[in-house]
């Protein structure tokens, strides 16, 4: 006799990371807030530094980011990014045979400067 109260399991692609699994006391510094066939939105918050690099690289390998032809990086709540994380973003965007169109929104001057040092300005448009 089967369990009549079994709930369907959520697909893994619907999972949302809200805490950093490597440092559970901190919220995740980056999350995929939207992803469909044409567009993906990644939201950044707090500090994106060496301690968050592994989480960032894992998230950037998410299969949902392979499909969209355009990405928006919402950096309104990002206080700081280190160069290693900026390079990880650049690698993720340029590794596809046809790189995604990239828009960086709301980057603070220090964040924008680090992204520029990594070369992201060559493949991204920046908007306030």
mmCIF file of C-alpha atoms in Angstrom:
data_model
loop_
_atom_site.group_PDB
_atom_site.id
_atom_site.type_symbol
_atom_site.label_atom_id
_atom_site.label_comp_id
_atom_site.label_asym_id
_atom_site.label_seq_id
_atom_site.Cartn_x
_atom_site.Cartn_y
_atom_site.Cartn_z
ATOM 1 C CA UNK A 1 0.000 0.000 0.000
ATOM 2 C CA UNK A 2 1.563 3.298 -1.131
ATOM 3 C CA UNK A 3 1.736 6.563 0.719
ATOM 4 C CA UNK A 4 -1.215 8.635 -0.472
ATOM 5 C CA UNK A 5 0.242 11.761 1.091
ATOM 6 C CA UNK A 6 3.529 11.720 -0.823
ATOM 7 C CA UNK A 7 4.414 15.125 -2.198
ATOM 8 C CA UNK A 8 6.119 15.530 -5.553
ATOM 9 C CA UNK A 9 9.782 16.393 -5.145
ATOM 10 C CA UNK A 10 10.958 19.801 -6.328
ATOM 11 C CA UNK A 11 13.304 19.684 -9.253
ATOM 12 C CA UNK A 12 16.897 20.456 -8.313
ATOM 13 C CA UNK A 13 16.887 23.329 -10.791
ATOM 14 C CA UNK A 14 14.281 25.122 -8.663
ATOM 15 C CA UNK A 15 16.458 25.073 -5.568
ATOM 16 C CA UNK A 16 17.527 28.463 -4.301
ATOM 17 C CA UNK A 17 20.696 28.854 -2.288
ATOM 18 C CA UNK A 18 20.072 31.409 0.439
ATOM 19 C CA UNK A 19 22.996 30.605 2.715
ATOM 20 C CA UNK A 20 26.620 29.928 1.948
ATOM 21 C CA UNK A 21 26.935 26.126 2.409
ATOM 22 C CA UNK A 22 30.628 26.570 3.205
ATOM 23 C CA UNK A 23 29.879 29.181 5.892
ATOM 24 C CA UNK A 24 26.272 28.571 7.064
ATOM 25 C CA UNK A 25 26.266 31.633 9.317
ATOM 26 C CA UNK A 26 26.449 33.908 6.233
ATOM 27 C CA UNK A 27 23.875 34.505 3.518
ATOM 28 C CA UNK A 28 24.982 33.432 0.053
ATOM 29 C CA UNK A 29 26.898 36.264 -1.647
ATOM 30 C CA UNK A 30 25.404 35.368 -5.038
ATOM 31 C CA UNK A 31 22.156 33.731 -6.112
ATOM 32 C CA UNK A 32 20.412 32.991 -9.384
ATOM 33 C CA UNK A 33 17.151 34.891 -9.010
ATOM 34 C CA UNK A 34 15.865 34.284 -12.524
ATOM 35 C CA UNK A 35 16.857 32.039 -15.405
ATOM 36 C CA UNK A 36 15.010 31.095 -18.557
ATOM 37 C CA UNK A 37 15.958 30.350 -22.160
ATOM 38 C CA UNK A 38 16.871 33.964 -22.953
ATOM 39 C CA UNK A 39 17.921 35.733 -19.754
ATOM 40 C CA UNK A 40 19.470 35.055 -16.370
ATOM 41 C CA UNK A 41 19.718 37.410 -13.401
ATOM 42 C CA UNK A 42 22.310 36.874 -10.698
ATOM 43 C CA UNK A 43 22.082 38.948 -7.520
ATOM 44 C CA UNK A 44 25.184 39.733 -5.489
ATOM 45 C CA UNK A 45 25.354 40.899 -1.867
ATOM 46 C CA UNK A 46 27.923 41.564 0.829
ATOM 47 C CA UNK A 47 31.539 40.684 0.074
ATOM 48 C CA UNK A 48 32.592 38.386 -2.717
ATOM 49 C CA UNK A 49 36.088 37.398 -1.652
ATOM 50 C CA UNK A 50 38.358 34.354 -1.509
ATOM 51 C CA UNK A 51 36.110 32.693 1.074
ATOM 52 C CA UNK A 52 33.210 32.826 -1.417
ATOM 53 C CA UNK A 53 35.163 31.852 -4.543
ATOM 54 C CA UNK A 54 34.280 28.149 -4.392
ATOM 55 C CA UNK A 55 30.576 28.913 -3.961
ATOM 56 C CA UNK A 56 30.688 31.394 -6.857
ATOM 57 C CA UNK A 57 32.438 28.929 -9.166
ATOM 58 C CA UNK A 58 29.928 26.181 -8.285
ATOM 59 C CA UNK A 59 27.015 28.503 -8.959
ATOM 60 C CA UNK A 60 28.479 29.638 -12.278
ATOM 61 C CA UNK A 61 28.541 25.999 -13.431
ATOM 62 C CA UNK A 62 24.783 25.689 -12.827
ATOM 63 C CA UNK A 63 23.130 24.239 -15.936
ATOM 64 C CA UNK A 64 20.543 27.051 -15.949
ATOM 65 C CA UNK A 65 23.294 29.505 -16.905
ATOM 66 C CA UNK A 66 24.244 27.586 -20.057
ATOM 67 C CA UNK A 67 21.014 28.393 -21.892
ATOM 68 C CA UNK A 68 20.442 32.133 -21.607
ATOM 69 C CA UNK A 69 22.015 34.390 -24.206
ATOM 70 C CA UNK A 70 21.994 37.353 -21.816
ATOM 71 C CA UNK A 71 22.963 37.722 -18.168
ATOM 72 C CA UNK A 72 22.314 40.597 -15.801
ATOM 73 C CA UNK A 73 24.591 40.801 -12.784
ATOM 74 C CA UNK A 74 22.709 42.828 -10.168
ATOM 75 C CA UNK A 75 25.456 44.227 -7.945
ATOM 76 C CA UNK A 76 23.449 46.881 -6.083
ATOM 77 C CA UNK A 77 24.040 45.126 -2.745
ATOM 78 C CA UNK A 78 27.633 44.034 -3.394
ATOM 79 C CA UNK A 79 30.070 45.924 -1.164
ATOM 80 C CA UNK A 80 33.304 44.362 -2.418
ATOM 81 C CA UNK A 81 34.615 41.826 -4.913
ATOM 82 C CA UNK A 82 38.149 40.506 -5.092
ATOM 83 C CA UNK A 83 40.074 39.931 -8.290
ATOM 84 C CA UNK A 84 39.830 36.117 -8.146
ATOM 85 C CA UNK A 85 36.020 36.324 -8.102
ATOM 86 C CA UNK A 86 36.023 38.892 -10.900
ATOM 87 C CA UNK A 87 38.163 36.535 -13.013
ATOM 88 C CA UNK A 88 35.748 33.686 -12.226
ATOM 89 C CA UNK A 89 32.905 35.804 -13.629
ATOM 90 C CA UNK A 90 34.927 36.594 -16.744
ATOM 91 C CA UNK A 91 35.746 32.902 -17.315
ATOM 92 C CA UNK A 92 32.102 31.903 -16.880
ATOM 93 C CA UNK A 93 30.862 34.428 -19.396
ATOM 94 C CA UNK A 94 33.497 33.765 -22.034
ATOM 95 C CA UNK A 95 33.770 29.950 -21.831
ATOM 96 C CA UNK A 96 30.731 29.307 -24.043
ATOM 97 C CA UNK A 97 31.173 29.033 -27.828
ATOM 98 C CA UNK A 98 28.882 32.060 -28.056
ATOM 99 C CA UNK A 99 29.461 34.222 -24.965
ATOM 100 C CA UNK A 100 26.411 35.607 -23.199
ATOM 101 C CA UNK A 101 25.620 39.294 -23.492
ATOM 102 C CA UNK A 102 26.502 40.635 -20.062
ATOM 103 C CA UNK A 103 25.070 43.633 -18.222
ATOM 104 C CA UNK A 104 26.395 44.704 -14.830
ATOM 105 C CA UNK A 105 23.852 46.759 -12.921
ATOM 106 C CA UNK A 106 24.472 48.907 -9.858
ATOM 107 C CA UNK A 107 28.183 48.237 -9.278
ATOM 108 C CA UNK A 108 29.761 50.578 -6.750
ATOM 109 C CA UNK A 109 32.920 52.396 -7.902
ATOM 110 C CA UNK A 110 35.289 50.000 -6.093
ATOM 111 C CA UNK A 111 33.462 46.952 -7.491
ATOM 112 C CA UNK A 112 33.427 48.457 -10.988
ATOM 113 C CA UNK A 113 37.171 49.145 -10.730
ATOM 114 C CA UNK A 114 37.920 45.516 -9.772
ATOM 115 C CA UNK A 115 35.746 44.192 -12.603
ATOM 116 C CA UNK A 116 37.539 46.519 -15.013
ATOM 117 C CA UNK A 117 40.955 45.301 -13.770
ATOM 118 C CA UNK A 118 39.848 41.727 -14.501
ATOM 119 C CA UNK A 119 38.839 42.714 -18.052
ATOM 120 C CA UNK A 120 35.104 42.360 -17.614
ATOM 121 C CA UNK A 121 34.519 45.775 -19.184
ATOM 122 C CA UNK A 122 35.601 44.237 -22.512
ATOM 123 C CA UNK A 123 32.616 41.863 -22.491
ATOM 124 C CA UNK A 124 30.047 43.683 -20.333
ATOM 125 C CA UNK A 125 27.958 46.809 -20.387
ATOM 126 C CA UNK A 126 27.667 48.736 -17.138
ATOM 127 C CA UNK A 127 24.487 50.545 -16.047
ATOM 128 C CA UNK A 128 23.666 52.358 -12.847
#
